[in-house]
Tab-separated table of C-alpha atoms and ligand atoms in Angstrom:
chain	number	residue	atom	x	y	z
A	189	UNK	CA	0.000	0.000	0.000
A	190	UNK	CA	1.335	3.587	-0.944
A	191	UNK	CA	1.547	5.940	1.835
A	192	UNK	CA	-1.038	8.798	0.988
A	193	UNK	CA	0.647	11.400	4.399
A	194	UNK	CA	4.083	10.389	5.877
A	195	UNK	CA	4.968	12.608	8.925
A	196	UNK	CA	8.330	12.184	9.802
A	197	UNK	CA	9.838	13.431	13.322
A	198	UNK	CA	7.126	15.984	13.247
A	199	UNK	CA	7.091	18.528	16.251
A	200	UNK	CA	5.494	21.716	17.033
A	201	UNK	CA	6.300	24.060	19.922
A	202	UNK	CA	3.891	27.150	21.126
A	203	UNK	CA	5.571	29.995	22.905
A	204	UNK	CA	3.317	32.132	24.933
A	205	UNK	CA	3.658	34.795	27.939
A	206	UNK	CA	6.980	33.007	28.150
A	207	UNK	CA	6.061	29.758	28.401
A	208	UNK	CA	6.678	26.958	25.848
A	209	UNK	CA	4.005	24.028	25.362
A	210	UNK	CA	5.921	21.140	23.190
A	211	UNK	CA	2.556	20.128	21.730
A	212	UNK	CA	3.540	17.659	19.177
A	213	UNK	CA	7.030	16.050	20.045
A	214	UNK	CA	8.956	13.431	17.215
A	215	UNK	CA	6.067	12.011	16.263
A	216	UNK	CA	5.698	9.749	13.116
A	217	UNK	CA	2.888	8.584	11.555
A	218	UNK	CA	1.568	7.224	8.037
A	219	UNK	CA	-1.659	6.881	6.552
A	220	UNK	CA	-1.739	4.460	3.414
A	221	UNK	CA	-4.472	4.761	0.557
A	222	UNK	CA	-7.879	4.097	1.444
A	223	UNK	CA	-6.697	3.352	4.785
A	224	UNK	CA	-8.044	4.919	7.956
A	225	UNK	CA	-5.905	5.497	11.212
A	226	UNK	CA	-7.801	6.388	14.370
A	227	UNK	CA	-5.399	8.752	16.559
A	228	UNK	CA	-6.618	8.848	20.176
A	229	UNK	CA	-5.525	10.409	23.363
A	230	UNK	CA	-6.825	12.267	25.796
A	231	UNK	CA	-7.425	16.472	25.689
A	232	UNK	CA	-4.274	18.310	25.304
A	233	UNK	CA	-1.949	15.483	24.029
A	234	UNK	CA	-1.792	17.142	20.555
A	235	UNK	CA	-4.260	15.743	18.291
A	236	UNK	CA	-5.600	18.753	16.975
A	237	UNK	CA	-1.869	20.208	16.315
A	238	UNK	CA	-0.674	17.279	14.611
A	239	UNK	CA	-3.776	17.445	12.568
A	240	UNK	CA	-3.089	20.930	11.951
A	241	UNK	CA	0.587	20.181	10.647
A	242	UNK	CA	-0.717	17.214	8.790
A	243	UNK	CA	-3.152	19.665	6.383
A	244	UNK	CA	0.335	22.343	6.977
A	245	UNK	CA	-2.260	24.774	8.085
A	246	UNK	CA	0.550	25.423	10.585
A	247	UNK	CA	4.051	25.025	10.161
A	248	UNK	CA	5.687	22.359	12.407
A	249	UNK	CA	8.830	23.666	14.249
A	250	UNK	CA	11.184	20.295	12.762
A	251	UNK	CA	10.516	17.298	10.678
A	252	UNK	CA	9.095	16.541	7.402
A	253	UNK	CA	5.350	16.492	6.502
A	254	UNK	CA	5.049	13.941	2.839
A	255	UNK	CA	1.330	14.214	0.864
A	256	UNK	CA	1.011	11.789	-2.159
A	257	UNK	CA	4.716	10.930	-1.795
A	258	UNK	CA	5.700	15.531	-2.217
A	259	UNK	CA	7.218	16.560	1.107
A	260	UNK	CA	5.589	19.925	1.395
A	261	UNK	CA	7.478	22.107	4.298
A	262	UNK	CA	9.024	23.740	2.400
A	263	UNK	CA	6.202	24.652	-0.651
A	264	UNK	CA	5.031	28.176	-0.293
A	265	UNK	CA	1.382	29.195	0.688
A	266	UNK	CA	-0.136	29.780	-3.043
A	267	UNK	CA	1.530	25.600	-3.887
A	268	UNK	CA	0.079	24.489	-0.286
A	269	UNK	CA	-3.382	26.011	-1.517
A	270	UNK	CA	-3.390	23.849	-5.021
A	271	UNK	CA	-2.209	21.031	-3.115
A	272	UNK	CA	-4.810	20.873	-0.167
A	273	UNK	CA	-7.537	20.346	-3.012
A	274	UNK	CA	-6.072	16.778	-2.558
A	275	UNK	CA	-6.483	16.649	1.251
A	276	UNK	CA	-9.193	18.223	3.648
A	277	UNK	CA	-10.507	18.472	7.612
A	278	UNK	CA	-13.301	18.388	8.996
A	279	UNK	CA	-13.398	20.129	12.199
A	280	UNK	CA	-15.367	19.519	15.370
A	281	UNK	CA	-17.439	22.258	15.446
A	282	UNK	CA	-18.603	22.451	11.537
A	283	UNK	CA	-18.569	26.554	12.395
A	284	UNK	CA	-14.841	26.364	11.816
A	285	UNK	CA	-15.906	25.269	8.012
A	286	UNK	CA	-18.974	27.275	7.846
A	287	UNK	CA	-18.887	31.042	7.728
A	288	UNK	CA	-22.344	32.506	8.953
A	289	UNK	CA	-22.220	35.383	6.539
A	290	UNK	CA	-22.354	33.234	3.677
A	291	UNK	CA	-24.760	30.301	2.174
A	292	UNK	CA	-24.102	26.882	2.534
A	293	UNK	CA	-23.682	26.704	-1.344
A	294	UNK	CA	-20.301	29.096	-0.609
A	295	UNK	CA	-19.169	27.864	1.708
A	296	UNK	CA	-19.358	23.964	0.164
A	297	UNK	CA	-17.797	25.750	-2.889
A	298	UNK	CA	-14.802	27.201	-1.447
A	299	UNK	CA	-12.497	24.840	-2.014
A	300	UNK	CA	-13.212	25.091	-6.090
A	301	UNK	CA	-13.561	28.980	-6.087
A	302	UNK	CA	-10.361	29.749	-4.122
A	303	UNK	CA	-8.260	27.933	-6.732
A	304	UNK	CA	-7.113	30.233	-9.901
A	305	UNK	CA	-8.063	27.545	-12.202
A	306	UNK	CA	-12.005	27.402	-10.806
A	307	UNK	CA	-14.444	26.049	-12.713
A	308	UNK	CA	-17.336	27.928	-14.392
A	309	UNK	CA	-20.118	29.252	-12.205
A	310	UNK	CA	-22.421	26.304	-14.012
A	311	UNK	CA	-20.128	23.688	-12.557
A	312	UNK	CA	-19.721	25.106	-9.243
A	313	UNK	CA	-23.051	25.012	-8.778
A	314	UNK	CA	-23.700	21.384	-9.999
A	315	UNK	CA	-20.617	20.355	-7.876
A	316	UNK	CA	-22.119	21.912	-4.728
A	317	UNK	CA	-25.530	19.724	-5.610
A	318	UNK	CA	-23.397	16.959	-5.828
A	319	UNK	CA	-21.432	17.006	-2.764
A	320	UNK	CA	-25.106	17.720	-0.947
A	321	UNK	CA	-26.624	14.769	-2.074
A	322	UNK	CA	-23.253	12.350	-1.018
A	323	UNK	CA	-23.831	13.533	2.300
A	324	UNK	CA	-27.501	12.984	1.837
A	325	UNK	CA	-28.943	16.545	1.784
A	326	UNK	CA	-31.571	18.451	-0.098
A	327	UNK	CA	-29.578	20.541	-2.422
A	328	UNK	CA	-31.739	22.994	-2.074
A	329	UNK	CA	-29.957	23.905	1.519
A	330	UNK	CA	-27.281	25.579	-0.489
A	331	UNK	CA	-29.301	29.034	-0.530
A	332	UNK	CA	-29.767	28.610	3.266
A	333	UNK	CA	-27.532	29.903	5.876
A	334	UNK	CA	-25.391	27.908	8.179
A	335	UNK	CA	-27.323	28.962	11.601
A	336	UNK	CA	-30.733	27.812	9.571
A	337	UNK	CA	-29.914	23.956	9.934
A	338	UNK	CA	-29.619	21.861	12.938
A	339	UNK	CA	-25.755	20.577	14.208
A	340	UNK	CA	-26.538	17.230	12.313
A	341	UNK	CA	-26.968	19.278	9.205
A	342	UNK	CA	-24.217	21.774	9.484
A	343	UNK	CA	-21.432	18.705	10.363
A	344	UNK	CA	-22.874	17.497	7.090
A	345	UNK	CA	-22.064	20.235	5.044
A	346	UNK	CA	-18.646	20.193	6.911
A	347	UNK	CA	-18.490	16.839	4.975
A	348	UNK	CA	-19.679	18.130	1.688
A	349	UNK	CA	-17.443	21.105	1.410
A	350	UNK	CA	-14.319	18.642	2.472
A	351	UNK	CA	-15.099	16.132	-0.678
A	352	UNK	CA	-16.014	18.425	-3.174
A	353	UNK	CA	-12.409	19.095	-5.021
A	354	UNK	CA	-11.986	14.937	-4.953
A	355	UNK	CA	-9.259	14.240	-1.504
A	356	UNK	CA	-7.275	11.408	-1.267
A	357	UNK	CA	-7.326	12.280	2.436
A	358	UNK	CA	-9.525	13.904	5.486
A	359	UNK	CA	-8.694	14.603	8.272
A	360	UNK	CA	-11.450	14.088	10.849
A	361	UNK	CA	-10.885	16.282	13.599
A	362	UNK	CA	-13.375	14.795	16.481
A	363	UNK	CA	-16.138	15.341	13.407
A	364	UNK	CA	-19.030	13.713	16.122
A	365	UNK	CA	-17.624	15.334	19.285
A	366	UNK	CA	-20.001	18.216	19.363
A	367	UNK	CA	-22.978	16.585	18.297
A	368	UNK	CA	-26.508	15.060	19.760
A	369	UNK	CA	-25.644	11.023	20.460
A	370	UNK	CA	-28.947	11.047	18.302
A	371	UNK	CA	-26.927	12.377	15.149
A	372	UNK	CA	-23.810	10.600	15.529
A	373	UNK	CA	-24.523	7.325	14.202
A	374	UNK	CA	-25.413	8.705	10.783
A	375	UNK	CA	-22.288	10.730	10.360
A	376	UNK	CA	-19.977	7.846	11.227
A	377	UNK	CA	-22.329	5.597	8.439
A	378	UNK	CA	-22.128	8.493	6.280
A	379	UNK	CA	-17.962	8.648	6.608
A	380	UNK	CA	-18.081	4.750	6.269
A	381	UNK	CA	-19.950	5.261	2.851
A	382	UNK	CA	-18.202	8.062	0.871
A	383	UNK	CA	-14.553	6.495	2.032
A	384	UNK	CA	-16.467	3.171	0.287
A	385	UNK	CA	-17.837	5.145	-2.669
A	386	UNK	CA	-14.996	7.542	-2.959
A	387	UNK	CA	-11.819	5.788	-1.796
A	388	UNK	CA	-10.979	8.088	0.510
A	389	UNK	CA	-8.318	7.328	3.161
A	390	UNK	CA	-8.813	8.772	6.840
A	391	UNK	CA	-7.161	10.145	9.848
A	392	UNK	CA	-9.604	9.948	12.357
A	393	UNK	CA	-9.156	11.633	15.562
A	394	UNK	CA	-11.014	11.318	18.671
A	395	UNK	CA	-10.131	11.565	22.390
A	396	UNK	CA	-12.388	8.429	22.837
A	397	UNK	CA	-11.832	4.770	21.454
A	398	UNK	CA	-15.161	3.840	21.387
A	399	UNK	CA	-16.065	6.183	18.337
A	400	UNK	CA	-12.494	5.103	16.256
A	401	UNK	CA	-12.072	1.587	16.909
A	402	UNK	CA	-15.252	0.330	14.517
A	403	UNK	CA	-13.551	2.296	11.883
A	404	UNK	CA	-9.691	2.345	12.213
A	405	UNK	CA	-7.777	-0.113	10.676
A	406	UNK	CA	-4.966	0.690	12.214
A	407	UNK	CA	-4.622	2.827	15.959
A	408	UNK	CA	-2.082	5.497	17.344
A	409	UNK	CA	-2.308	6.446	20.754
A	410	UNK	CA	-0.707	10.094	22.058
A	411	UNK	CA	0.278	11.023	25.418
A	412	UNK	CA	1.492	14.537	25.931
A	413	UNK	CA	2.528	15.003	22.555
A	414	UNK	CA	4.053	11.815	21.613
A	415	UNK	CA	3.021	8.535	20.249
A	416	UNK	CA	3.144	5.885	23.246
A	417	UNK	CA	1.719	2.922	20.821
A	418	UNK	CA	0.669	2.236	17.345
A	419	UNK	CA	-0.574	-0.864	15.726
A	420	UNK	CA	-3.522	-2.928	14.136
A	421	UNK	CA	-6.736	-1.814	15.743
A	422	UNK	CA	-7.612	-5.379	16.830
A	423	UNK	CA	-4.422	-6.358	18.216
A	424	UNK	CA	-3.892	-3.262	20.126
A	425	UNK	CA	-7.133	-3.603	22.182
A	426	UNK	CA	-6.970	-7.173	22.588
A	427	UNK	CA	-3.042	-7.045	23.862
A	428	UNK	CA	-2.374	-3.326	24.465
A	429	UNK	CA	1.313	-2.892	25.079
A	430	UNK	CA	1.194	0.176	27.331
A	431	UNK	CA	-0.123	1.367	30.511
A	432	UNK	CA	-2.142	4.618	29.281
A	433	UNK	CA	-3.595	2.564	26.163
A	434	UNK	CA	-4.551	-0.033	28.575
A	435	UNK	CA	-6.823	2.664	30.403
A	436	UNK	CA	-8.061	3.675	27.525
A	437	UNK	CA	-9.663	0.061	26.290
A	438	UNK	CA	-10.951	-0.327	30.219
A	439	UNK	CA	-12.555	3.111	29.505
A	440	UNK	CA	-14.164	2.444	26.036
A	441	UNK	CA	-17.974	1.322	26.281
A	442	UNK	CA	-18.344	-1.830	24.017
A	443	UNK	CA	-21.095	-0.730	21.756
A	444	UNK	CA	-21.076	-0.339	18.495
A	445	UNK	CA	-21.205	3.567	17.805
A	446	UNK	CA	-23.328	2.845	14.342
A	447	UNK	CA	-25.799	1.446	16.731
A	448	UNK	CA	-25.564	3.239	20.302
A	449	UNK	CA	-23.184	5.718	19.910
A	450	UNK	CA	-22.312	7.105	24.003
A	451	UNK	CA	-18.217	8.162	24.121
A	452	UNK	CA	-16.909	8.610	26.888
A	453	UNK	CA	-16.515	12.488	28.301
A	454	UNK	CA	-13.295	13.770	27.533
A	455	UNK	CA	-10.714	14.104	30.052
A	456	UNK	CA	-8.498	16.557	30.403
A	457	UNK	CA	-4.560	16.350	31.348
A	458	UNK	CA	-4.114	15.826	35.063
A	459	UNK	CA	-2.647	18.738	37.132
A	460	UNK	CA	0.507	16.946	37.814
A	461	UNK	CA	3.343	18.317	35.716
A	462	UNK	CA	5.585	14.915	34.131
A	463	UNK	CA	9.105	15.010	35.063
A	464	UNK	CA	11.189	16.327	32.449
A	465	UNK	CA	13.325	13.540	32.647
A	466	UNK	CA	12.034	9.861	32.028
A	467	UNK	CA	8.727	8.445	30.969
A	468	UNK	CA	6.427	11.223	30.951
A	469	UNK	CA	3.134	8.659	31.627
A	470	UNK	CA	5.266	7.746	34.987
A	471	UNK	CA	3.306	10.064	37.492
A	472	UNK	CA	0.504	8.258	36.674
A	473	UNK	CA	1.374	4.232	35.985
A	474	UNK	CA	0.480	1.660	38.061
A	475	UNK	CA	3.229	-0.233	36.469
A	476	UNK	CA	6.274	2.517	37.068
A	477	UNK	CA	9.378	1.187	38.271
A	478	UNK	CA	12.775	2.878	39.412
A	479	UNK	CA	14.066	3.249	35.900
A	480	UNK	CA	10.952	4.877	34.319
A	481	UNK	CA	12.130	8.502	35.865
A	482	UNK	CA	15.151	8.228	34.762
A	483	UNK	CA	15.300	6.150	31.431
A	484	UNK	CA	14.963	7.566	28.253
A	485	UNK	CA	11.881	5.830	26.687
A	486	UNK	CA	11.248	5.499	23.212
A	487	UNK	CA	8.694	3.717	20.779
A	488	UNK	CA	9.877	-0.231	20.050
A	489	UNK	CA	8.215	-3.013	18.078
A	490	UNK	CA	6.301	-5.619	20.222
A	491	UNK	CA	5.650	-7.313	17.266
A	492	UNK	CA	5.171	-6.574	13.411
A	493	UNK	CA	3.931	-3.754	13.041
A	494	UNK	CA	2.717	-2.931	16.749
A	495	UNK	CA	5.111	-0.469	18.460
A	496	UNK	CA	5.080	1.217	22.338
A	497	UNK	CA	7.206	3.418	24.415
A	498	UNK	CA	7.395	1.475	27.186
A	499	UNK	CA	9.770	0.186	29.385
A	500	UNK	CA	7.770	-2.941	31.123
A	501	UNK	CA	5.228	-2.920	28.253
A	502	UNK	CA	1.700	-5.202	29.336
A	503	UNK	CA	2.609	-8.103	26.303
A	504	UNK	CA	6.418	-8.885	26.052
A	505	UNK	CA	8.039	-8.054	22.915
A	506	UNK	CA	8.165	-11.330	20.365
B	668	ADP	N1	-2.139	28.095	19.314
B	668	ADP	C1	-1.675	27.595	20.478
B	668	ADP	N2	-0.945	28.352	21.325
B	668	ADP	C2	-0.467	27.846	22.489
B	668	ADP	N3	-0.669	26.588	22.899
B	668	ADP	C3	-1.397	25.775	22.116
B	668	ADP	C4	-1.943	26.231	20.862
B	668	ADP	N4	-2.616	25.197	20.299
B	668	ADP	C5	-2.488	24.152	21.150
B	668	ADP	N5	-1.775	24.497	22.244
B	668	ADP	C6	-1.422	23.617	23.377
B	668	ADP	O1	-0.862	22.423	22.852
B	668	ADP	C7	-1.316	21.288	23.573
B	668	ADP	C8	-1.995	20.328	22.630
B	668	ADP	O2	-3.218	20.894	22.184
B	668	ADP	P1	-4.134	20.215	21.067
B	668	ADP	O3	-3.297	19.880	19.901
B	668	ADP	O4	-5.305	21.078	20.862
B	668	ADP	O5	-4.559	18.859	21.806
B	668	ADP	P2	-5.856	17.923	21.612
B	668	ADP	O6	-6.424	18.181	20.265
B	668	ADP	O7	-5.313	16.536	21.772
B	668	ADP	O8	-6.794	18.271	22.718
B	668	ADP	C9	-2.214	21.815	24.678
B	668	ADP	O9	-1.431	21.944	25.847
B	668	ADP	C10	-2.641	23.158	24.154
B	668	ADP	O10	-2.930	24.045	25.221
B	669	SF4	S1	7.918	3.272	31.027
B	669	SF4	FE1	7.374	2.835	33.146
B	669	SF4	S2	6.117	4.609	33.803
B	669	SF4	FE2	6.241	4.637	31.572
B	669	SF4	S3	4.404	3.591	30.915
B	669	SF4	FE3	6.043	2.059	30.974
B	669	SF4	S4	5.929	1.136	33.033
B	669	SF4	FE4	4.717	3.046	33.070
B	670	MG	MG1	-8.409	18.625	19.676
């Protein structure tokens, strides 16, 4: 399988009022074609950043960010615009997508009309009908505004407006976090469908496993801004490798989020500051030992394909 994104040592570093957050810290990650990854963790560890530097809708502070095989870091902001035709978010509140001045029909269009080589006004316009009815709306919404349909609604046309220039890739940013439990089944069907119909591949993210894990095929876990395990969905629940992933499966609610979908609420980092030496999950592992404060710890294969950052990992390595 090609690798559609290929983030390479990717880190990001805010500096504010003298303080710096390392948000996203040497992480690497792939996401193949028509493949979806579920990234989870907990609030704070960095999703949203890394899915920020994954679009390059900010700059990451070192490493290399590779779309359709074109490592793009260094591509100025009129080439990033052609090439994000190819790849798309969808954010969890759809008002990121959806400016309240404008009609839906704009705002779906956007992506087409920004571009210098946009199509006629005809095709826009037949595009936008098509992108409403994949994500199985009137297409007569597209003269409505955004605060004249219901959350359900707007998240759709999040969707719409994020296939209509053709992606190889979304990135789903939490895209059910905000909405009724009533609504959420139909907009995880609906992403099940077009990535069928359309071939899409996926980075899902979601601070809860329970919405991913029907979808993902394969599973990356983050823990203050690092990947602490990676690895085939199944195997990783079944045998996680490390502590915090571990909590996370004991957390999850074992329904089917197509049928009853109830995450878990979202927890935010604990008060306790990690040592800046040593495994930064040890203030809060049952398992930590003498040498997790000290040790450096860094990702290693348990077995093909399934990698933690752990130094007494759950499953020994094979
Ligand atoms: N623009 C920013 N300026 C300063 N700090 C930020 C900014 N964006 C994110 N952060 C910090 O980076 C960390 C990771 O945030 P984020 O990527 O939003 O995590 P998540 O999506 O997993 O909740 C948090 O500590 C957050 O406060
Ligand atoms: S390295 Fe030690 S503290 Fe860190 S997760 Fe593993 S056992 Fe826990
Ligand atoms: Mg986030």
């Amino acid at each position: 399988m090609s690798q559609v994104l290929s983030l390479r040592a990717v880190g990001k570093a805010f500096h504010r009022g003298g303080l710096t957050t390392t948000a996203v810290d040497a992480v690497d990650l792939e996401v193949g074609e028509r493949e979806t990854v579920g990234l989870i963790g907990e609030s704070g560890s960095g999703k949203s950043t890394l899915a920020r530097i994954a679009l390059m809708l900010i700059t990451p502070s070192c490493g290399e960010v590779r779309f359709e095989g074109e490592e793009l870091t260094a591509l100025s902001p009129r080439q990033l615009r052609v090439r994000r035709a190819r790849m798309q978010i969808v954010f969890q509140e759809p008002a990121e997508a959806l400016d309240p001045q404008h009609t839906v029909g704009w705002s779906v269009a956007e992506p087409l009309t920004a571009r210098r080589d946009r199509p006629s006004p005809g095709e826009v316009r037949e595009r936008v009908a098509e992108a409403l009815r994949m994500v199985r709306l009137d297409p007569a919404l597209a003269t409505r505004y955004p605060g004249q349909l219901s959350g359900g609604q707007q998240q759709r046309v999040g969707i719409a407006r994020a296939i209509i220039s053709r992606p190889s890739l979304l990135v789903l940013d939490e895209p059910t976090s905000s909405l009724d439990l009533s609504v959420r089944a139909g907009i995880i069907a609906l992403l099940q469908q077009l990535q069928a119909d359309l071939g899409l591949a996926y980075l899902f993210i979601s601070h809860d496993l329970s919405t991913v894990e029907y979808l993902a095929d394969r599973l990356v876990v983050m823990y203050r801004g690092r990947v602490v395990e990676s690895g085939p969905t199944a195997a990783l629940i079944a045998a996680p490798g490390h502590p915090y992933t571990r909590a996370l499966v004991d957390a999850r609610l074992d329904v089917d989020p197509r049928v009853l979908p109830a995450p878990a609420p979202e927890t935010a980092v604990g008060a306790t500051t990690p040592a800046e030496t040593g495994c930064p999950y040890a203030h809060r592992c049952p398992r930590v030992a003498d040498d997790c404060r000290t040790a450096t710890v860094t990702l290693a294969p348990l077995t093909a394909g399934h990698e933690v950052a752990c130094l007494h990992p759950l499953v020994p390595a094979r």
